Short mmCIF file of C-alpha atoms in Angstrom, two decimals:
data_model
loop_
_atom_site.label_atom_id
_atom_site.label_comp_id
_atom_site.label_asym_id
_atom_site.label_seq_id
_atom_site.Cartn_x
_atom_site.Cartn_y
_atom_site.Cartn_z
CA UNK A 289 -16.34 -19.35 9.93
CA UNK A 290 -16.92 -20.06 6.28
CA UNK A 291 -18.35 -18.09 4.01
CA UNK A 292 -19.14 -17.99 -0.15
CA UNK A 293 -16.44 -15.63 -2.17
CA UNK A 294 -18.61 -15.13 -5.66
CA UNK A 295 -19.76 -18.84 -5.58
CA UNK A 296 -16.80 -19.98 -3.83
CA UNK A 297 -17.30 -22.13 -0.84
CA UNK A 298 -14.06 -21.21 0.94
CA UNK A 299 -12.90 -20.49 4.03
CA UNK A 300 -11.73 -16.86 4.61
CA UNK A 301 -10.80 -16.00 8.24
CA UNK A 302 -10.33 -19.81 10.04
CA UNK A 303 -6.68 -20.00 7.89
CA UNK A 304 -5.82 -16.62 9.24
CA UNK A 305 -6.99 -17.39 12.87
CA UNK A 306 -5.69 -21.28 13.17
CA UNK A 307 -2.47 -19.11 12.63
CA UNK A 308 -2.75 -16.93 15.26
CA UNK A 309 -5.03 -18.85 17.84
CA UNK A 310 -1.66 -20.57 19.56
CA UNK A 311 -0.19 -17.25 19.84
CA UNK A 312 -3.32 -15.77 21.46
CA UNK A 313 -2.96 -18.88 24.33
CA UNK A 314 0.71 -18.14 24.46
CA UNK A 315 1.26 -21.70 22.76
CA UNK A 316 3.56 -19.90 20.21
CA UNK A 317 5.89 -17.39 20.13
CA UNK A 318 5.39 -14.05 18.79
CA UNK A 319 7.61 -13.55 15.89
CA UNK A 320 10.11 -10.23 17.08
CA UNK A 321 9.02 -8.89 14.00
CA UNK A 322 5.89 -9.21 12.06
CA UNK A 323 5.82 -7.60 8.11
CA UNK A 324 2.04 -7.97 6.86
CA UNK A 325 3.58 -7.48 3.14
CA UNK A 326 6.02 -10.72 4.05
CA UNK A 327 3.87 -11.98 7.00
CA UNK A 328 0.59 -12.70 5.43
CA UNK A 329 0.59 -11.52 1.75
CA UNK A 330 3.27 -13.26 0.70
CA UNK A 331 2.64 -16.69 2.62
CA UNK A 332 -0.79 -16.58 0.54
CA UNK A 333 0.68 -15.77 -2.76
CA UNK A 334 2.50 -19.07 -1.67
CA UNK A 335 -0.45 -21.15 -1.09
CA UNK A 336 -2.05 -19.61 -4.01
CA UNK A 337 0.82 -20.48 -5.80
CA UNK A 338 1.29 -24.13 -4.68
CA UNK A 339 -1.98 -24.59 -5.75
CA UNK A 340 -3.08 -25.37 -1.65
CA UNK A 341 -5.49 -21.88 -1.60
CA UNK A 342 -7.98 -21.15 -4.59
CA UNK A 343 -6.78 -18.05 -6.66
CA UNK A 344 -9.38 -15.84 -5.49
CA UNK A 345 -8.78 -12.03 -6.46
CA UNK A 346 -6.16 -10.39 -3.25
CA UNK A 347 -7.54 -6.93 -4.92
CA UNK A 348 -10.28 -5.58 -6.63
CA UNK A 349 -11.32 -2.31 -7.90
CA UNK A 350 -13.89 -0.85 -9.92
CA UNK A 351 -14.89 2.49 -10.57
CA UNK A 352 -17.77 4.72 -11.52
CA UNK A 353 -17.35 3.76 -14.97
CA UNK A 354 -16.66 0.33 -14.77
CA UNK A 355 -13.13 -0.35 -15.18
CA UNK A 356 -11.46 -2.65 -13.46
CA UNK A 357 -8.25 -3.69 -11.85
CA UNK A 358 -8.19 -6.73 -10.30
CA UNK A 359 -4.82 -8.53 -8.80
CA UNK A 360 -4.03 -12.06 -7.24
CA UNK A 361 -1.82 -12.55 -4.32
CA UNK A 362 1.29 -13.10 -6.12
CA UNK A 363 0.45 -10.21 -8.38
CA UNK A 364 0.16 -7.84 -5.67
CA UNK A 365 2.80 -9.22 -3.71
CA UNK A 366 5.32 -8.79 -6.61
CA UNK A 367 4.12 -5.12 -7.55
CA UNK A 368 4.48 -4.43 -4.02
CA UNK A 369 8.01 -5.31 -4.13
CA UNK A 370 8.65 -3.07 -7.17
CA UNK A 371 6.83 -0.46 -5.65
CA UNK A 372 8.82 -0.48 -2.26
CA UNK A 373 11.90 -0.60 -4.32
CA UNK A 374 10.68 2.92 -5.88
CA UNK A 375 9.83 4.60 -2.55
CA UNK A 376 13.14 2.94 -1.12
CA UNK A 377 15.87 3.47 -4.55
CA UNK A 378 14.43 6.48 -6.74
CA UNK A 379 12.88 8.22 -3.22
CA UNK A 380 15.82 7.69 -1.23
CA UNK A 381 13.14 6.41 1.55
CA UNK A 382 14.61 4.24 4.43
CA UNK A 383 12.88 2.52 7.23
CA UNK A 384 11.17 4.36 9.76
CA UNK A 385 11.05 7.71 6.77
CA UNK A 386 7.47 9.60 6.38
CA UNK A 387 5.45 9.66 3.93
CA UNK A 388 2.28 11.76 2.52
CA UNK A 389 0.47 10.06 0.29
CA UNK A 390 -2.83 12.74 -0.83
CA UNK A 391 -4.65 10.68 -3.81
CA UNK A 392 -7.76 9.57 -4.31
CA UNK A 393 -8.60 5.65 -3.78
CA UNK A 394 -7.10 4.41 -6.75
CA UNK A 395 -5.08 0.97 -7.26
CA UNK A 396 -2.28 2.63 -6.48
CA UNK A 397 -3.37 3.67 -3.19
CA UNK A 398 -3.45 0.39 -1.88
CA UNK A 399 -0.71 -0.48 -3.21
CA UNK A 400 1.82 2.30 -1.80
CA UNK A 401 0.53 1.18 1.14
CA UNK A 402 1.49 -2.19 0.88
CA UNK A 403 4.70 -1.31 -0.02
CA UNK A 404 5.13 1.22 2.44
CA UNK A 405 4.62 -1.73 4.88
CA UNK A 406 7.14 -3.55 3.37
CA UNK A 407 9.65 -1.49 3.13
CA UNK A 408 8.95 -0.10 6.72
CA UNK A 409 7.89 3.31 5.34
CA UNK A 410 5.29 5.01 7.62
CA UNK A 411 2.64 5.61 5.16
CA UNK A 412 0.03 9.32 6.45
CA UNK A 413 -2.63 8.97 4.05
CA UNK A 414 -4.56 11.97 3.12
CA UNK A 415 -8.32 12.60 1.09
CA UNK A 416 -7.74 13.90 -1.91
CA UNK A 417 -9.76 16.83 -0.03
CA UNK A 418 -7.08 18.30 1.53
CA UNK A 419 -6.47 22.08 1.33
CA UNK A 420 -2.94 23.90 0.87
CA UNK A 421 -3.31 24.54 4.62
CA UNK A 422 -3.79 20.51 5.90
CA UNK A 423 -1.67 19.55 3.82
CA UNK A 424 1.53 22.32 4.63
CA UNK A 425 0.69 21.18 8.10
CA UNK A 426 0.67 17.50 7.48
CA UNK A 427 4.22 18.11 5.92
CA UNK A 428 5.58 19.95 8.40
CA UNK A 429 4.40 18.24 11.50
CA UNK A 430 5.16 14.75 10.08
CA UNK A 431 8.55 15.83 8.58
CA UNK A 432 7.67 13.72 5.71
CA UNK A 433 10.32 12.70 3.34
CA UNK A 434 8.66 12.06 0.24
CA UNK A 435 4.80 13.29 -0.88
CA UNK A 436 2.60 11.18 -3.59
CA UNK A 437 -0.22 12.72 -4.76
CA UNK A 438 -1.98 12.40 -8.34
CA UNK A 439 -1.14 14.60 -11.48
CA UNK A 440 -5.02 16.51 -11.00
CA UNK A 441 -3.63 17.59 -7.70
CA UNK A 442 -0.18 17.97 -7.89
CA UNK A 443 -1.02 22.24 -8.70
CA UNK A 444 -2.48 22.44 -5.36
CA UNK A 445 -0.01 20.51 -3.45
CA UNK A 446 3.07 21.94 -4.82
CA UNK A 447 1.69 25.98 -3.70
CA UNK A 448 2.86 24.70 -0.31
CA UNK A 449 5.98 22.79 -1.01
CA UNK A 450 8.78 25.62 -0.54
CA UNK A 451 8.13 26.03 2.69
CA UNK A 452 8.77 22.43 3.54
CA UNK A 453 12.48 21.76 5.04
CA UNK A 454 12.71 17.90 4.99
CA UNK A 455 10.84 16.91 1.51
CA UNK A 456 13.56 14.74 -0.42
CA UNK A 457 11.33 13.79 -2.88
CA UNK A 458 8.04 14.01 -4.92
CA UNK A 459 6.40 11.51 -6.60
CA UNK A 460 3.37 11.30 -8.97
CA UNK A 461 0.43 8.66 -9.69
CA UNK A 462 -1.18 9.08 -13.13
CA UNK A 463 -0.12 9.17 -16.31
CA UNK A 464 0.90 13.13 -16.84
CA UNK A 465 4.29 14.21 -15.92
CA UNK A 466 5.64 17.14 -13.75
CA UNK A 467 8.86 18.99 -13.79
CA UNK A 468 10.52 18.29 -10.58
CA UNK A 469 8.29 15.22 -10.13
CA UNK A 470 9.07 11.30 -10.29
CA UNK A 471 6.51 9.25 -11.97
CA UNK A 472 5.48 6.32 -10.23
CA UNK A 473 4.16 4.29 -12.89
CA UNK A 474 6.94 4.72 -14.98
CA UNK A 475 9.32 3.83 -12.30
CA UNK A 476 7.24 0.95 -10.97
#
């Protein structure tokens, strides 16, 4: 199926399932392990890059008051790397680790998810609406390693921190800072 991207006459989903199509009729093999981050993101950064896909936006966001973020495949595949590196050097994360991530949908939302899939980091996203109650359960049930959550909430999250055992590490999205806290954009 082909369909228009902002005037675009490209197709979309027919790359993605020519792919897969063989391994659906057991033509190919399926790879022992698949990485979406490695997988698909980067193999269209590649194209992109090569020149062999058009550099149509991987990512983009606008908000209520109009700003705007928007990233290409090889941008977010290369922030994605830095941003696993974060969760996986200044977090102490490893594969297979927990972690909370209570923001808002921001940019960097998406991409600590990315990255989480990266790295292997199990990623247990929460609204932004989360009381001190969901969220000391969330910890605790999950035995999360590392929580994310934005500077506006970081007050609220933190009432319910001490009484979490396996938190290693905290780290925040926005520009404030936070005693006790690592700053994602800074590290990123």
């Amino acid at each position: 199926p082909s369909r228009s991207f902002h005037g675009n006459s490209r197709l979309l989903t027919s790359q993605i399932v020519s792919y897969y199509e063989p391994i659906n009729q057991c033509q190919k093999e399926l790879p022992e392990y698949f990485n979406f981050a490695s997988d698909v993101l980067d193999e269209w950064a590649r194209l992109e890059k090569d020149g062999r896909k058009p550099a149509n936006p991987a990512f983009w966001w606008v908000n209520d008051e109009g700003e705007e973020v928007k990233w290409s495949f090889e941008e977010l595949g290369s922030l994605s790397r830095k941003a696993a590196n974060v969760l996986s050097g200044a977090c102490g994360l490893q594969r297979g680790d927990r972690v909370i991530a209570v923001l808002p949908r921001v940019p960097d939302w998406w991409l600590l998810n990315v990255a989480c899939m990266r790295a292997g980091i199990v990623l247990i996203p929460g609204t932004s609406q989360l009381t001190a109650k969901d969220i000391s359960y969330r910890l605790q049930a999950s035995k999360a390693k590392c929580i994310i959550t934005s500077d506006t909430l970081a007050p609220a999250v933190e009432s319910v921190l001490p009484g979490s055992q396996f938190l290693k590490s905290k780290l925040l999205v926005g520009q404030g800072s936070r005693h006790g806290w690592l700053n994602f954009k800074e590290l990123l």
